[in-house]
PDB file of C-alpha atoms and ligand atoms in Angstrom:
ATOM      1  CA  MET A   1      95.316 104.145  67.239  1.00 98.00           C
ATOM      2  CA  GLN A   2      99.099 104.243  66.860  1.00 98.00           C
ATOM      3  CA  ARG A   3     100.933 100.972  67.461  1.00 98.00           C
ATOM      4  CA  LEU A   4     104.606 100.872  68.290  1.00 97.00           C
ATOM      5  CA  THR A   5     107.294  98.774  69.891  1.00 96.00           C
ATOM      6  CA  GLY A   6     110.593 100.655  69.677  1.00 96.00           C
ATOM      7  CA  VAL A   7     111.591 102.738  72.675  1.00 98.00           C
ATOM      8  CA  GLU A   8     112.961 105.630  70.606  1.00 97.00           C
ATOM      9  CA  ARG A   9     109.771 105.981  68.549  1.00 98.00           C
ATOM     10  CA  TRP A  10     107.740 105.737  71.703  1.00 98.00           C
ATOM     11  CA  ARG A  11     109.769 108.463  73.411  1.00 98.00           C
ATOM     12  CA  ARG A  12     109.464 110.695  70.306  1.00 98.00           C
ATOM     13  CA  LEU A  13     105.716 110.174  70.065  1.00 98.00           C
ATOM     14  CA  ALA A  14     105.304 111.126  73.732  1.00 98.00           C
ATOM     15  CA  ASP A  15     107.477 114.227  73.228  1.00 98.00           C
ATOM     16  CA  GLU A  16     105.353 115.259  70.240  1.00 98.00           C
ATOM     17  CA  GLN A  17     102.112 114.829  72.158  1.00 98.00           C
ATOM     18  CA  ARG A  18     103.357 116.926  75.057  1.00 98.00           C
ATOM     19  CA  ALA A  19     104.667 119.564  72.634  1.00 98.00           C
ATOM     20  CA  ALA A  20     101.187 119.697  71.076  1.00 98.00           C
ATOM     21  CA  GLY A  21      99.815 120.511  74.540  1.00 98.00           C
ATOM     22  CA  ARG A  22      98.309 117.102  75.286  1.00 98.00           C
ATOM     23  CA  ARG A  23      98.506 115.444  78.669  1.00 98.00           C
ATOM     24  CA  ILE A  24      99.556 111.841  78.513  1.00 98.00           C
ATOM     25  CA  GLY A  25      97.715 109.254  80.595  1.00 99.00           C
ATOM     26  CA  LEU A  26      99.876 106.154  81.031  1.00 99.00           C
ATOM     27  CA  VAL A  27      98.056 102.831  81.484  1.00 99.00           C
ATOM     28  CA  PRO A  28     100.581 100.045  82.161  1.00 98.00           C
ATOM     29  CA  THR A  29      99.314  96.482  81.674  1.00 98.00           C
ATOM     30  CA  MET A  30     100.532  92.966  81.037  1.00 98.00           C
ATOM     31  CA  GLY A  31      97.922  92.371  78.333  1.00 97.00           C
ATOM     32  CA  ALA A  32      95.157  89.753  78.140  1.00 96.00           C
ATOM     33  CA  LEU A  33      93.001  92.862  78.290  1.00 97.00           C
ATOM     34  CA  HIS A  34      89.620  92.769  80.018  1.00 97.00           C
ATOM     35  CA  ARG A  35      87.030  95.083  81.572  1.00 98.00           C
ATOM     36  CA  GLY A  36      89.378  95.946  84.460  1.00 98.00           C
ATOM     37  CA  HIS A  37      91.918  97.400  82.046  1.00 98.00           C
ATOM     38  CA  GLU A  38      89.082  99.036  80.129  1.00 98.00           C
ATOM     39  CA  SER A  39      88.048 100.941  83.264  1.00 98.00           C
ATOM     40  CA  LEU A  40      91.551 102.457  83.514  1.00 98.00           C
ATOM     41  CA  VAL A  41      91.390 103.572  79.889  1.00 98.00           C
ATOM     42  CA  ALA A  42      87.898 105.010  80.472  1.00 98.00           C
ATOM     43  CA  ALA A  43      89.180 106.977  83.486  1.00 98.00           C
ATOM     44  CA  ALA A  44      92.062 108.360  81.411  1.00 98.00           C
ATOM     45  CA  ARG A  45      89.704 109.332  78.604  1.00 98.00           C
ATOM     46  CA  ALA A  46      87.318 110.975  81.065  1.00 98.00           C
ATOM     47  CA  ASN A  47      90.252 113.146  82.192  1.00 98.00           C
ATOM     48  CA  GLY A  48      90.863 114.117  78.565  1.00 98.00           C
ATOM     49  CA  ASP A  49      94.272 112.444  78.440  1.00 98.00           C
ATOM     50  CA  TYR A  50      96.122 111.175  75.399  1.00 98.00           C
ATOM     51  CA  VAL A  51      95.900 107.502  76.386  1.00 99.00           C
ATOM     52  CA  LEU A  52      99.111 105.536  76.047  1.00 99.00           C
ATOM     53  CA  LEU A  53      98.574 101.901  76.994  1.00 98.00           C
ATOM     54  CA  THR A  54     101.549  99.610  77.403  1.00 98.00           C
ATOM     55  CA  ILE A  55     101.481  95.830  77.202  1.00 98.00           C
ATOM     56  CA  PHE A  56     104.553  94.182  78.626  1.00 98.00           C
ATOM     57  CA  VAL A  57     104.621  90.855  80.446  1.00 98.00           C
ATOM     58  CA  ASN A  58     107.429  91.930  82.722  1.00 98.00           C
ATOM     59  CA  PRO A  59     109.478  88.842  83.601  1.00 97.00           C
ATOM     60  CA  ARG A  60     111.207  90.635  86.467  1.00 96.00           C
ATOM     61  CA  GLN A  61     108.021  90.737  88.500  1.00 95.00           C
ATOM     62  CA  PHE A  62     107.397  86.986  88.283  1.00 94.00           C
ATOM     63  CA  ASP A  63     109.005  85.006  91.061  1.00 90.00           C
ATOM     64  CA  ARG A  64     108.074  81.651  89.501  1.00 90.00           C
ATOM     65  CA  PRO A  65     109.061  80.647  85.934  1.00 92.00           C
ATOM     66  CA  ASP A  66     105.949  78.442  85.597  1.00 90.00           C
ATOM     67  CA  ASP A  67     103.706  81.400  86.444  1.00 88.00           C
ATOM     68  CA  LEU A  68     105.455  83.515  83.792  1.00 94.00           C
ATOM     69  CA  ARG A  69     105.088  80.729  81.228  1.00 94.00           C
ATOM     70  CA  ALA A  70     101.412  80.209  82.044  1.00 89.00           C
ATOM     71  CA  TYR A  71     100.574  83.927  81.947  1.00 91.00           C
ATOM     72  CA  PRO A  72      97.901  84.417  79.244  1.00 92.00           C
ATOM     73  CA  ARG A  73      99.020  86.203  76.089  1.00 95.00           C
ATOM     74  CA  THR A  74      96.361  87.347  73.609  1.00 96.00           C
ATOM     75  CA  PRO A  75      98.063  89.972  71.383  1.00 97.00           C
ATOM     76  CA  GLU A  76      95.529  89.978  68.514  1.00 98.00           C
ATOM     77  CA  HIS A  77      92.574  90.290  70.862  1.00 98.00           C
ATOM     78  CA  ASP A  78      94.416  93.011  72.826  1.00 98.00           C
ATOM     79  CA  ARG A  79      95.128  95.117  69.747  1.00 98.00           C
ATOM     80  CA  ALA A  80      91.499  94.997  68.630  1.00 98.00           C
ATOM     81  CA  LEU A  81      90.192  95.717  72.128  1.00 98.00           C
ATOM     82  CA  ALA A  82      92.632  98.575  72.728  1.00 98.00           C
ATOM     83  CA  ALA A  83      91.435 100.234  69.516  1.00 98.00           C
ATOM     84  CA  ASP A  84      87.795  99.734  70.554  1.00 98.00           C
ATOM     85  CA  MET A  85      88.448 101.194  73.991  1.00 98.00           C
ATOM     86  CA  GLY A  86      89.743 104.407  72.450  1.00 98.00           C
ATOM     87  CA  VAL A  87      93.431 103.991  73.270  1.00 98.00           C
ATOM     88  CA  ASP A  88      95.506 106.582  71.369  1.00 98.00           C
ATOM     89  CA  ALA A  89      98.833 104.736  71.391  1.00 98.00           C
ATOM     90  CA  LEU A  90      99.437 101.056  72.082  1.00 98.00           C
ATOM     91  CA  VAL A  91     103.031 100.329  73.034  1.00 98.00           C
ATOM     92  CA  GLU A  92     104.273  96.738  73.095  1.00 98.00           C
ATOM     93  CA  PRO A  93     107.912  97.080  74.071  1.00 98.00           C
ATOM     94  CA  ALA A  94     110.329  94.288  73.251  1.00 96.00           C
ATOM     95  CA  LEU A  95     112.014  92.439  76.094  1.00 97.00           C
ATOM     96  CA  ASP A  96     115.504  93.168  74.775  1.00 95.00           C
ATOM     97  CA  GLU A  97     114.784  96.882  74.813  1.00 96.00           C
ATOM     98  CA  MET A  98     113.244  96.928  78.271  1.00 97.00           C
ATOM     99  CA  TRP A  99     115.739  94.573  79.918  1.00 97.00           C
ATOM    100  CA  PRO A 100     118.676  94.032  77.539  1.00 95.00           C
ATOM    101  CA  ALA A 101     120.573  91.901  80.048  1.00 94.00           C
ATOM    102  CA  TYR A 102     117.638  89.559  80.809  1.00 94.00           C
ATOM    103  CA  PRO A 103     117.706  86.882  82.245  1.00 92.00           C
ATOM    104  CA  ASP A 104     120.614  88.492  84.039  1.00 91.00           C
ATOM    105  CA  ALA A 105     119.594  91.229  86.438  1.00 86.00           C
ATOM    106  CA  THR A 106     120.022  94.822  85.343  1.00 89.00           C
ATOM    107  CA  ALA A 107     122.547  96.775  87.378  1.00 91.00           C
ATOM    108  CA  THR A 108     119.804  99.168  88.447  1.00 95.00           C
ATOM    109  CA  THR A 109     116.836  98.004  90.453  1.00 96.00           C
ATOM    110  CA  VAL A 110     114.216 100.239  92.023  1.00 97.00           C
ATOM    111  CA  SER A 111     113.236  98.990  95.436  1.00 97.00           C
ATOM    112  CA  VAL A 112     110.561 100.551  97.625  1.00 97.00           C
ATOM    113  CA  ARG A 113     111.150  99.499 101.198  1.00 95.00           C
ATOM    114  CA  GLY A 114     108.345  99.245 103.744  1.00 94.00           C
ATOM    115  CA  VAL A 115     105.225  99.105 101.558  1.00 97.00           C
ATOM    116  CA  SER A 116     106.772  96.296  99.461  1.00 97.00           C
ATOM    117  CA  ASP A 117     107.707  94.046 102.355  1.00 96.00           C
ATOM    118  CA  ALA A 118     104.543  92.380 103.667  1.00 96.00           C
ATOM    119  CA  LEU A 119     101.554  90.702 101.950  1.00 97.00           C
ATOM    120  CA  GLU A 120     102.403  90.018  98.268  1.00 97.00           C
ATOM    121  CA  GLY A 121     106.011  91.015  98.918  1.00 96.00           C
ATOM    122  CA  ALA A 122     106.452  88.425 101.649  1.00 95.00           C
ATOM    123  CA  GLY A 123     105.250  85.558  99.482  1.00 89.00           C
ATOM    124  CA  ARG A 124     106.773  86.678  96.188  1.00 91.00           C
ATOM    125  CA  PRO A 125     110.416  87.673  96.655  1.00 91.00           C
ATOM    126  CA  GLY A 126     111.565  90.384  94.247  1.00 94.00           C
ATOM    127  CA  HIS A 127     108.059  90.912  92.852  1.00 96.00           C
ATOM    128  CA  PHE A 128     107.744  94.582  93.790  1.00 98.00           C
ATOM    129  CA  ASP A 129     111.332  95.374  92.793  1.00 98.00           C
ATOM    130  CA  GLY A 130     110.315  94.114  89.348  1.00 97.00           C
ATOM    131  CA  VAL A 131     107.128  96.200  89.402  1.00 98.00           C
ATOM    132  CA  ALA A 132     108.842  99.350  90.674  1.00 98.00           C
ATOM    133  CA  SER A 133     111.693  99.024  88.168  1.00 98.00           C
ATOM    134  CA  VAL A 134     109.385  98.609  85.186  1.00 98.00           C
ATOM    135  CA  VAL A 135     106.997 101.394  86.249  1.00 98.00           C
ATOM    136  CA  ALA A 136     109.940 103.771  86.732  1.00 98.00           C
ATOM    137  CA  LYS A 137     111.221 102.933  83.247  1.00 98.00           C
ATOM    138  CA  LEU A 138     107.782 103.269  81.604  1.00 98.00           C
ATOM    139  CA  ALA A 139     107.301 106.643  83.309  1.00 98.00           C
ATOM    140  CA  VAL A 140     110.755 107.928  82.317  1.00 98.00           C
ATOM    141  CA  ILE A 141     110.217 107.030  78.666  1.00 98.00           C
ATOM    142  CA  THR A 142     106.609 108.257  78.489  1.00 98.00           C
ATOM    143  CA  GLY A 143     106.659 111.401  80.648  1.00 98.00           C
ATOM    144  CA  PRO A 144     102.979 111.076  81.577  1.00 98.00           C
ATOM    145  CA  CYS A 145     100.904 113.646  83.416  1.00 98.00           C
ATOM    146  CA  ARG A 146      98.858 110.885  85.037  1.00 98.00           C
ATOM    147  CA  ALA A 147      99.315 107.142  85.509  1.00 98.00           C
ATOM    148  CA  TYR A 148      96.371 104.805  86.038  1.00 99.00           C
ATOM    149  CA  PHE A 149      96.445 101.740  88.271  1.00 98.00           C
ATOM    150  CA  GLY A 150      93.697  99.477  89.577  1.00 98.00           C
ATOM    151  CA  GLU A 151      92.853  99.033  93.246  1.00 98.00           C
ATOM    152  CA  LYS A 152      92.669  95.339  92.338  1.00 98.00           C
ATOM    153  CA  ASP A 153      96.433  95.301  92.957  1.00 98.00           C
ATOM    154  CA  PHE A 154      96.156  97.447  96.045  1.00 98.00           C
ATOM    155  CA  GLN A 155      99.689  96.961  97.322  1.00 98.00           C
ATOM    156  CA  GLN A 156     101.088  97.666  93.862  1.00 98.00           C
ATOM    157  CA  LEU A 157      99.170 100.958  93.876  1.00 98.00           C
ATOM    158  CA  ALA A 158     100.733 101.855  97.241  1.00 98.00           C
ATOM    159  CA  VAL A 159     104.219 100.897  96.003  1.00 98.00           C
ATOM    160  CA  VAL A 160     103.819 102.959  92.832  1.00 98.00           C
ATOM    161  CA  ARG A 161     102.534 106.006  94.733  1.00 97.00           C
ATOM    162  CA  ARG A 162     105.501 105.829  97.058  1.00 97.00           C
ATOM    163  CA  LEU A 163     108.000 105.262  94.250  1.00 97.00           C
ATOM    164  CA  LEU A 164     106.835 108.204  92.145  1.00 97.00           C
ATOM    165  CA  PHE A 165     106.653 110.466  95.192  1.00 97.00           C
ATOM    166  CA  ASP A 166     110.084 109.498  96.553  1.00 97.00           C
ATOM    167  CA  LEU A 167     111.851 109.884  93.204  1.00 98.00           C
ATOM    168  CA  GLY A 168     110.137 113.186  92.441  1.00 98.00           C
ATOM    169  CA  PHE A 169     108.213 112.143  89.335  1.00 98.00           C
ATOM    170  CA  ASP A 170     105.725 114.830  88.342  1.00 97.00           C
ATOM    171  CA  VAL A 171     103.002 112.244  87.798  1.00 98.00           C
ATOM    172  CA  THR A 172      99.581 112.000  89.415  1.00 98.00           C
ATOM    173  CA  VAL A 173      98.666 108.433  90.273  1.00 98.00           C
ATOM    174  CA  VAL A 174      94.989 107.664  89.686  1.00 98.00           C
ATOM    175  CA  GLY A 175      93.707 104.614  91.580  1.00 98.00           C
ATOM    176  CA  CYS A 176      90.647 103.025  89.913  1.00 98.00           C
ATOM    177  CA  PRO A 177      88.026 100.837  91.669  1.00 98.00           C
ATOM    178  CA  ILE A 178      88.019  97.060  91.248  1.00 98.00           C
ATOM    179  CA  VAL A 179      85.872  95.805  88.364  1.00 98.00           C
ATOM    180  CA  ARG A 180      84.062  92.569  89.187  1.00 98.00           C
ATOM    181  CA  ASP A 181      82.140  89.951  87.275  1.00 97.00           C
ATOM    182  CA  SER A 182      78.423  89.715  88.076  1.00 96.00           C
ATOM    183  CA  ASP A 183      79.126  86.924  90.616  1.00 95.00           C
ATOM    184  CA  GLY A 184      81.511  89.220  92.506  1.00 96.00           C
ATOM    185  CA  LEU A 185      84.821  87.709  91.365  1.00 98.00           C
ATOM    186  CA  ALA A 186      87.409  90.441  90.777  1.00 98.00           C
ATOM    187  CA  ILE A 187      88.266  90.311  87.082  1.00 98.00           C
ATOM    188  CA  SER A 188      91.814  89.116  86.448  1.00 96.00           C
ATOM    189  CA  SER A 189      93.728  87.812  83.449  1.00 90.00           C
ATOM    190  CA  ARG A 190      94.411  84.719  85.556  1.00 89.00           C
ATOM    191  CA  ASN A 191      90.682  83.847  85.890  1.00 94.00           C
ATOM    192  CA  VAL A 192      90.726  82.076  82.503  1.00 91.00           C
ATOM    193  CA  ARG A 193      92.779  79.357  84.198  1.00 91.00           C
ATOM    194  CA  LEU A 194      89.927  78.557  86.641  1.00 95.00           C
ATOM    195  CA  ASP A 195      87.562  75.718  85.767  1.00 96.00           C
ATOM    196  CA  PRO A 196      83.912  76.113  86.908  1.00 95.00           C
ATOM    197  CA  SER A 197      84.409  74.426  90.292  1.00 95.00           C
ATOM    198  CA  ALA A 198      87.626  76.355  91.004  1.00 97.00           C
ATOM    199  CA  ARG A 199      85.816  79.529  90.071  1.00 96.00           C
ATOM    200  CA  THR A 200      83.091  78.819  92.625  1.00 97.00           C
ATOM    201  CA  ARG A 201      85.752  78.341  95.324  1.00 97.00           C
ATOM    202  CA  ALA A 202      87.507  81.501  94.176  1.00 98.00           C
ATOM    203  CA  LEU A 203      84.377  83.488  95.048  1.00 98.00           C
ATOM    204  CA  SER A 204      85.244  82.896  98.705  1.00 98.00           C
ATOM    205  CA  LEU A 205      87.889  85.649  98.483  1.00 98.00           C
ATOM    206  CA  HIS A 206      85.224  88.238  97.803  1.00 98.00           C
ATOM    207  CA  GLU A 207      82.886  86.660 100.350  1.00 98.00           C
ATOM    208  CA  ALA A 208      85.631  86.752 103.012  1.00 98.00           C
ATOM    209  CA  LEU A 209      86.112  90.479 102.427  1.00 98.00           C
ATOM    210  CA  ASP A 210      82.385  91.197 102.570  1.00 98.00           C
ATOM    211  CA  ARG A 211      82.044  89.219 105.800  1.00 98.00           C
ATOM    212  CA  ALA A 212      84.968  91.178 107.267  1.00 98.00           C
ATOM    213  CA  ALA A 213      83.361  94.471 106.248  1.00 98.00           C
ATOM    214  CA  SER A 214      80.137  93.476 108.013  1.00 98.00           C
ATOM    215  CA  ILE A 215      81.919  93.118 111.356  1.00 98.00           C
ATOM    216  CA  GLU A 216      81.628  95.960 113.827  1.00 96.00           C
ATOM    217  CA  GLY A 217      84.772  95.125 115.676  1.00 97.00           C
ATOM    218  CA  PRO A 218      88.553  95.116 115.736  1.00 98.00           C
ATOM    219  CA  ALA A 219      90.942  94.062 112.994  1.00 98.00           C
ATOM    220  CA  GLU A 220      91.618  90.644 114.523  1.00 97.00           C
ATOM    221  CA  SER A 221      87.924  89.688 114.355  1.00 98.00           C
ATOM    222  CA  MET A 222      87.997  90.531 110.670  1.00 98.00           C
ATOM    223  CA  ARG A 223      91.154  88.495 110.061  1.00 98.00           C
ATOM    224  CA  SER A 224      89.643  85.559 111.858  1.00 98.00           C
ATOM    225  CA  VAL A 225      86.401  85.560 109.854  1.00 98.00           C
ATOM    226  CA  MET A 226      88.336  85.881 106.581  1.00 98.00           C
ATOM    227  CA  ARG A 227      90.536  82.919 107.509  1.00 98.00           C
ATOM    228  CA  ASP A 228      87.407  80.864 108.330  1.00 98.00           C
ATOM    229  CA  VAL A 229      85.670  81.662 105.036  1.00 98.00           C
ATOM    230  CA  LEU A 230      88.759  80.776 102.988  1.00 98.00           C
ATOM    231  CA  ALA A 231      89.352  77.566 104.941  1.00 98.00           C
ATOM    232  CA  ALA A 232      85.720  76.503 104.465  1.00 98.00           C
ATOM    233  CA  ALA A 233      86.201  76.845 100.694  1.00 97.00           C
ATOM    234  CA  SER A 234      89.516  74.923 100.846  1.00 96.00           C
ATOM    235  CA  VAL A 235      91.421  77.882  99.484  1.00 97.00           C
ATOM    236  CA  GLU A 236      95.126  77.651 100.212  1.00 97.00           C
ATOM    237  CA  MET A 237      95.386  80.983 102.015  1.00 98.00           C
ATOM    238  CA  ALA A 238      98.478  83.168 101.564  1.00 97.00           C
ATOM    239  CA  TYR A 239      97.211  85.955 103.835  1.00 98.00           C
ATOM    240  CA  ALA A 240      94.083  87.619 105.183  1.00 98.00           C
ATOM    241  CA  GLU A 241      95.063  91.012 106.511  1.00 98.00           C
ATOM    242  CA  VAL A 242      93.751  94.384 107.637  1.00 98.00           C
ATOM    243  CA  VAL A 243      96.139  97.273 107.066  1.00 98.00           C
ATOM    244  CA  ASP A 244      96.530 101.019 106.786  1.00 97.00           C
ATOM    245  CA  PRO A 245      95.603 101.961 103.183  1.00 96.00           C
ATOM    246  CA  LEU A 246      98.695 104.124 102.601  1.00 91.00           C
ATOM    247  CA  THR A 247     101.529 102.581 104.609  1.00 93.00           C
ATOM    248  CA  LEU A 248     100.080  99.038 104.579  1.00 96.00           C
ATOM    249  CA  GLU A 249     101.075  98.701 108.235  1.00 97.00           C
ATOM    250  CA  ARG A 250      99.181  96.015 110.094  1.00 97.00           C
ATOM    251  CA  THR A 251      96.172  97.367 111.993  1.00 98.00           C
ATOM    252  CA  GLY A 252      96.237  96.899 115.761  1.00 97.00           C
ATOM    253  CA  ASP A 253      93.228  95.820 117.796  1.00 95.00           C
ATOM    254  CA  ASP A 254      92.972  99.215 119.497  1.00 96.00           C
ATOM    255  CA  GLU A 255      92.654 101.138 116.228  1.00 97.00           C
ATOM    256  CA  THR A 256      89.418 102.619 114.868  1.00 98.00           C
ATOM    257  CA  GLY A 257      88.790 103.990 111.390  1.00 98.00           C
ATOM    258  CA  PRO A 258      88.820 103.141 107.678  1.00 98.00           C
ATOM    259  CA  ARG A 259      91.324 100.442 106.744  1.00 98.00           C
ATOM    260  CA  ARG A 260      91.908  98.001 103.878  1.00 98.00           C
ATOM    261  CA  ALA A 261      91.266  94.272 104.102  1.00 98.00           C
ATOM    262  CA  LEU A 262      93.309  92.172 101.681  1.00 98.00           C
ATOM    263  CA  VAL A 263      93.246  88.454 100.914  1.00 98.00           C
ATOM    264  CA  ALA A 264      95.326  86.177  98.735  1.00 98.00           C
ATOM    265  CA  GLY A 265      95.061  82.478  98.099  1.00 97.00           C
ATOM    266  CA  VAL A 266      95.745  79.722  95.657  1.00 96.00           C
ATOM    267  CA  VAL A 267      92.832  77.904  94.008  1.00 97.00           C
ATOM    268  CA  ASP A 268      93.772  74.911  91.843  1.00 95.00           C
ATOM    269  CA  GLY A 269      97.266  76.306  91.325  1.00 91.00           C
ATOM    270  CA  VAL A 270      96.018  79.795  90.406  1.00 92.00           C
ATOM    271  CA  ARG A 271      97.047  82.589  92.766  1.00 92.00           C
ATOM    272  CA  LEU A 272      94.281  85.132  93.319  1.00 96.00           C
ATOM    273  CA  ILE A 273      94.074  88.398  95.260  1.00 98.00           C
ATOM    274  CA  ASP A 274      91.272  90.707  96.300  1.00 98.00           C
ATOM    275  CA  ASN A 275      90.668  93.594  98.719  1.00 98.00           C
ATOM    276  CA  ARG A 276      88.105  96.104  99.922  1.00 98.00           C
ATOM    277  CA  GLU A 277      87.679  98.972 102.324  1.00 98.00           C
ATOM    278  CA  VAL A 278      86.574  98.120 105.860  1.00 98.00           C
ATOM    279  CA  TYR A 279      85.894 100.127 108.978  1.00 98.00           C
ATOM    280  CA  VAL A 280      87.517  98.783 112.133  1.00 98.00           C
ATOM    281  CA  ARG A 281      86.273  99.556 115.622  1.00 98.00           C
ATOM    282  CA  GLY A 282      89.064  99.056 118.112  1.00 95.00           C
ATOM    283  CA  ARG A 283      88.659  97.510 121.544  1.00 84.00           C
ATOM    284  CA  ALA A 284      88.060 100.360 123.978  1.00 73.00           C
TER     285      ALA A 284
HETATM  286  P1  AMP B 301      97.787  93.631  84.825  1.00 58.28           P
HETATM  287  O1  AMP B 301      97.648  93.575  83.352  1.00 58.28           O
HETATM  288  O2  AMP B 301      97.148  92.498  85.543  1.00 58.28           O
HETATM  289  O3  AMP B 301      99.209  93.920  85.276  1.00 58.28           O
HETATM  290  O4  AMP B 301      96.964  94.906  85.287  1.00 58.28           O
HETATM  291  C1  AMP B 301      97.202  96.165  84.717  1.00 58.28           C
HETATM  292  C2  AMP B 301      96.434  97.191  85.507  1.00 58.28           C
HETATM  293  O5  AMP B 301      95.051  96.909  85.458  1.00 58.28           O
HETATM  294  C3  AMP B 301      96.831  97.226  86.996  1.00 58.28           C
HETATM  295  O6  AMP B 301      96.889  98.556  87.442  1.00 58.28           O
HETATM  296  C4  AMP B 301      95.713  96.472  87.636  1.00 58.28           C
HETATM  297  O7  AMP B 301      95.490  96.826  88.982  1.00 58.28           O
HETATM  298  C5  AMP B 301      94.529  96.887  86.779  1.00 58.28           C
HETATM  299  N1  AMP B 301      93.456  95.903  86.899  1.00 58.28           N
HETATM  300  C6  AMP B 301      93.541  94.576  86.652  1.00 58.28           C
HETATM  301  N2  AMP B 301      92.360  93.973  86.930  1.00 58.28           N
HETATM  302  C7  AMP B 301      91.533  94.952  87.380  1.00 58.28           C
HETATM  303  C8  AMP B 301      90.184  94.970  87.852  1.00 58.28           C
HETATM  304  N3  AMP B 301      89.450  93.868  87.925  1.00 58.28           N
HETATM  305  N4  AMP B 301      89.667  96.156  88.237  1.00 58.28           N
HETATM  306  C9  AMP B 301      90.410  97.288  88.192  1.00 58.28           C
HETATM  307  N5  AMP B 301      91.676  97.341  87.766  1.00 58.28           N
HETATM  308  C10 AMP B 301      92.235  96.194  87.363  1.00 58.28           C
END
């Protein structure tokens, strides 16, 4: 596994790989690697890609300084795990190369209107501008054939798809299913901050989604059951929504078909998200 930090070396390496006829699979992460990240690498390897994994805790996508400070950082563990996973190149870009002006804003910000606005975007101002800006920069430097993102961050996946499409990037976005622990909790780098009792309450996010999926009825019935499950577990709910999987527009009560249910909530100061496919049956 190659390890690098400098943008120019990284760009040159990517150029060389493409020149040698390899297709680059870009796997952007913020580190604290776990089985969720591993599934993205496995998908890239299964496609035969040259796997370039980036680790960059992007400060521009954090709306709260305390959340950025508390974000887990495990560089030694990550380097060992990345090598074990079969990553070809591990890139850990330096902050002053990614965002030289930081903490001042860069003059250029990529903003994806519409899909960024609701859900996570409503509660975390500037979050998706930070995500879109960093993904655009990673893609410009790397020149990947494919980019891998988890459905765990479902809205992020929608934002990235829209961004790469609108700006004409020749990159295929591969969305990978959510990897869960055996108790059903969606794996997240933030889970290490949950003590055992908080973890039990956190399971209500997954339970809320499963209860919603079991309903043969309209979107509002699903929202209502999700709200009830989260309230019963004393989760501080941010949202419990049912939306169109591509546009993320809110599903009306007369709509029928496959949709996405998404929940977010805070458990003991830790903000968690989860989602799953549901099938809504609109009121006739
Ligand atoms: P992060 O390091 O949290 O920014 O995540 C990097 C990538 O891994 C994103 O595309 C996430 O959606 C994806 N990811 C994180 N957790 C999971 C999971 N449990 N299952 C699938 N993908 C995940």
